[in-house]
């Protein structure tokens, strides 16, 4: 008696492998479109791995020598302003990888590498001087201890805040105003509640990013979030018509 064989299911790999390849190609194209962002991110990964090999005591002293503290800014300003942008105190590289891909990469793709770098550098440098200047004022008026001249201050958050702010101009009105309200809230609440020099630095970075509007001129039309809705609607309609 002949028993009919069951129809074989298509191997999952037949559609999975091409999908993975397409995703990899798109991801690589995205990385290549923002070289500065991902070179910086790779450098941060290397320094994060190096830092994990250090003992806590050595790590603290190592970072202090690369910190934009009042003491280091008064003795080695150029060196610490550059070196502090390549270390993340406390790790957290993966979270920065996401933030860099969402904000830095988008800004670099839109503005171009040079203008993006100018925004990030301006926010990093100017916000550092404003925040450390405020801390110095507090020390001189006995509102902060003298030891605060050596307060550890490394990281890339000032540059990130400036880039987050300049992306306001990437979004078409009226959507940009909602984005701006969210950004002002995210950075404004810590400034009001905490009132630390780093909170001041982050909010200053935001204002610097907004002041970089001249760098955003002639960079193409603003992005309208409605386009995503229309694209999703058209895609769904095409799928229905193919059934």
C-alpha positions in Angstrom: 0.0 0.0 0.0 1.4 3.3 -1.0 1.4 6.0 1.7 1.6 9.5 0.3 4.5 11.4 1.7 3.8 14.6 3.6 4.7 17.8 1.8 8.0 19.1 3.1 8.0 22.5 4.7 10.4 25.0 3.2 13.5 25.2 5.2 13.5 28.1 7.6 17.0 29.0 6.4 15.8 29.6 2.9 14.1 32.9 4.0 16.0 33.5 7.2 19.4 33.7 5.6 18.5 36.3 3.0 16.7 38.4 5.6 19.8 38.3 7.9 22.0 39.3 4.9 19.7 42.2 4.0 19.7 43.4 7.6 23.5 43.1 7.8 23.8 45.1 4.5 21.5 47.8 5.7 23.3 48.0 9.1 26.7 48.3 7.4 25.4 50.9 5.0 24.1 52.9 8.0 27.5 52.6 9.8 29.3 53.7 6.7 27.1 56.8 6.3 28.2 58.1 9.7 32.0 57.2 9.9 32.8 59.7 12.6 30.2 58.5 15.0 31.2 54.8 14.8 35.0 55.5 14.9 34.3 57.4 18.1 32.1 54.6 19.4 34.8 52.0 18.6 37.4 54.1 20.5 35.0 54.2 23.5 34.7 50.5 23.3 38.5 50.0 23.4 38.9 52.4 26.3 36.0 50.8 28.2 37.7 47.3 27.8 41.0 48.8 28.9 39.3 50.4 32.0 37.8 47.1 33.0 41.3 45.7 33.4 42.3 48.4 36.0 42.0 48.1 39.7 39.5 50.6 41.3 42.2 52.7 42.8 44.3 52.9 39.6 41.2 53.6 37.5 40.3 56.5 39.7 43.7 58.1 39.5 44.0 57.3 35.8 40.7 59.1 35.0 41.5 62.0 37.2 44.5 62.7 35.0 42.2 62.8 32.0 39.4 64.7 33.7 38.3 68.2 32.9 38.5 69.2 36.5 39.4 72.7 37.5 42.9 71.6 38.4 43.5 69.8 35.1 41.9 72.6 33.0 44.2 75.1 34.6 47.4 73.1 33.9 46.6 70.9 30.8 43.5 72.3 29.1 43.9 71.0 25.6 45.0 67.5 26.6 42.2 66.9 29.0 39.5 68.4 26.8 40.5 65.9 24.1 41.2 62.9 26.3 38.1 63.2 28.5 35.9 62.7 25.4 37.2 59.1 25.0 36.5 57.7 28.4 33.2 56.7 30.1 33.3 56.7 33.8 31.5 53.7 35.2 31.2 51.8 31.9 27.8 51.8 30.1 29.2 51.4 26.6 26.1 49.5 25.3 23.7 52.3 26.2 26.0 54.8 24.5 26.1 52.6 21.4 22.3 52.9 21.2 22.3 56.7 21.9 25.1 57.3 19.3 23.2 55.3 16.7 20.0 57.2 17.3 21.3 60.7 17.7 25.0 61.1 16.7 24.6 59.0 13.5 21.5 60.8 12.4 23.1 64.2 13.0 26.2 63.2 11.1 24.2 61.8 8.2 22.2 65.0 8.0 24.8 67.7 8.7 27.9 65.9 7.3 30.9 64.8 9.3 32.5 68.2 9.7 29.4 70.2 10.8 28.4 67.3 13.1 31.8 67.4 14.7 31.7 71.2 15.1 28.4 70.8 17.0 29.7 68.0 19.3 33.0 69.8 19.9 31.4 73.1 20.7 29.0 71.5 23.2 31.8 69.5 24.8 34.2 72.3 25.2 32.0 75.3 26.0 29.7 73.4 28.4 32.8 72.1 30.2 34.1 75.7 30.7 30.7 76.9 31.8 30.1 74.1 34.3 33.6 74.2 35.7 33.5 78.0 35.9 30.3 77.7 37.9 32.0 75.2 40.2 35.0 77.5 40.6 32.7 80.4 41.5 31.0 78.2 44.1 34.4 77.3 45.6 35.4 80.9 45.9 32.2 81.8 47.6 32.4 78.9 50.1 29.5 77.1 48.5 31.6 74.1 47.6 34.7 72.6 49.3 38.2 73.4 48.0 38.7 69.7 47.2 36.1 70.2 44.4 38.9 71.5 42.1 39.8 67.8 41.6 36.2 66.6 41.0 36.2 63.8 38.4 34.6 64.9 35.1 35.1 62.7 32.1 32.6 61.4 29.4 30.8 62.2 26.3 27.4 63.4 27.6 27.9 67.1 26.9 28.6 66.4 23.2 25.6 64.1 23.1 23.3 66.7 24.6 24.4 69.3 22.1 23.7 66.9 19.2 20.3 65.9 20.6 19.4 69.6 20.7 20.6 70.4 17.1 18.4 67.6 15.8 15.4 69.8 16.7 16.0 71.5 13.3 15.9 68.2 11.5 12.3 67.7 12.3 9.5 69.6 10.5 7.2 72.0 12.3 5.0 71.5 14.3 6.5 68.2 15.3 9.9 69.8 16.2 8.2 71.8 19.0 7.0 68.6 20.7 10.5 67.2 20.4 12.0 70.4 21.8 9.6 70.3 24.8 10.7 66.7 25.6 14.4 67.6 25.3 14.0 70.7 27.5 12.2 68.5 30.1 14.7 65.8 30.1 17.6 68.2 30.7 15.7 70.9 32.6 14.3 68.8 35.4 17.7 67.6 36.7 19.0 71.1 36.6 16.1 72.4 38.7 16.1 69.4 41.1 19.8 68.6 41.4 21.5 71.9 40.6 24.9 70.2 40.2 27.6 71.4 37.9 27.1 68.5 35.6 23.4 69.3 35.3 24.3 72.8 34.4 26.8 71.5 31.8 24.1 69.3 30.2 21.6 72.1 30.0 24.3 74.5 28.6 25.2 71.9 26.0 21.5 71.8 25.0 21.5 75.6 24.5 24.7 75.4 22.5 23.2 72.8 20.2 20.2 75.0 19.6 22.5 77.9 18.9 24.1 75.9 16.1 21.2 76.5 13.9 23.3 78.3 11.2 25.1 75.0 10.6 21.8 73.3 9.7 21.0 75.6 6.8 20.9 74.2 3.3 20.9 70.6 4.6 17.8 69.5 2.8 14.2 69.5 3.8 13.2 68.8 7.3 12.0 65.3 8.2 8.2 65.0 8.6 7.1 62.1 10.9 3.9 61.9 8.8 6.0 60.3 6.1 6.4 57.2 8.3 2.6 56.9 8.6 2.1 57.3 4.9 4.8 54.7 4.1 3.3 52.2 6.5 -0.1 52.7 5.0 1.2 52.3 1.5 3.1 49.2 2.5 0.0 47.6 4.0 -2.1 48.5 0.9 0.5 46.9 -1.4 0.5 43.7 0.7 -3.3 43.5 0.5 -3.3 44.0 -3.2 -0.8 41.1 -3.7 -3.1 38.6 -1.9 
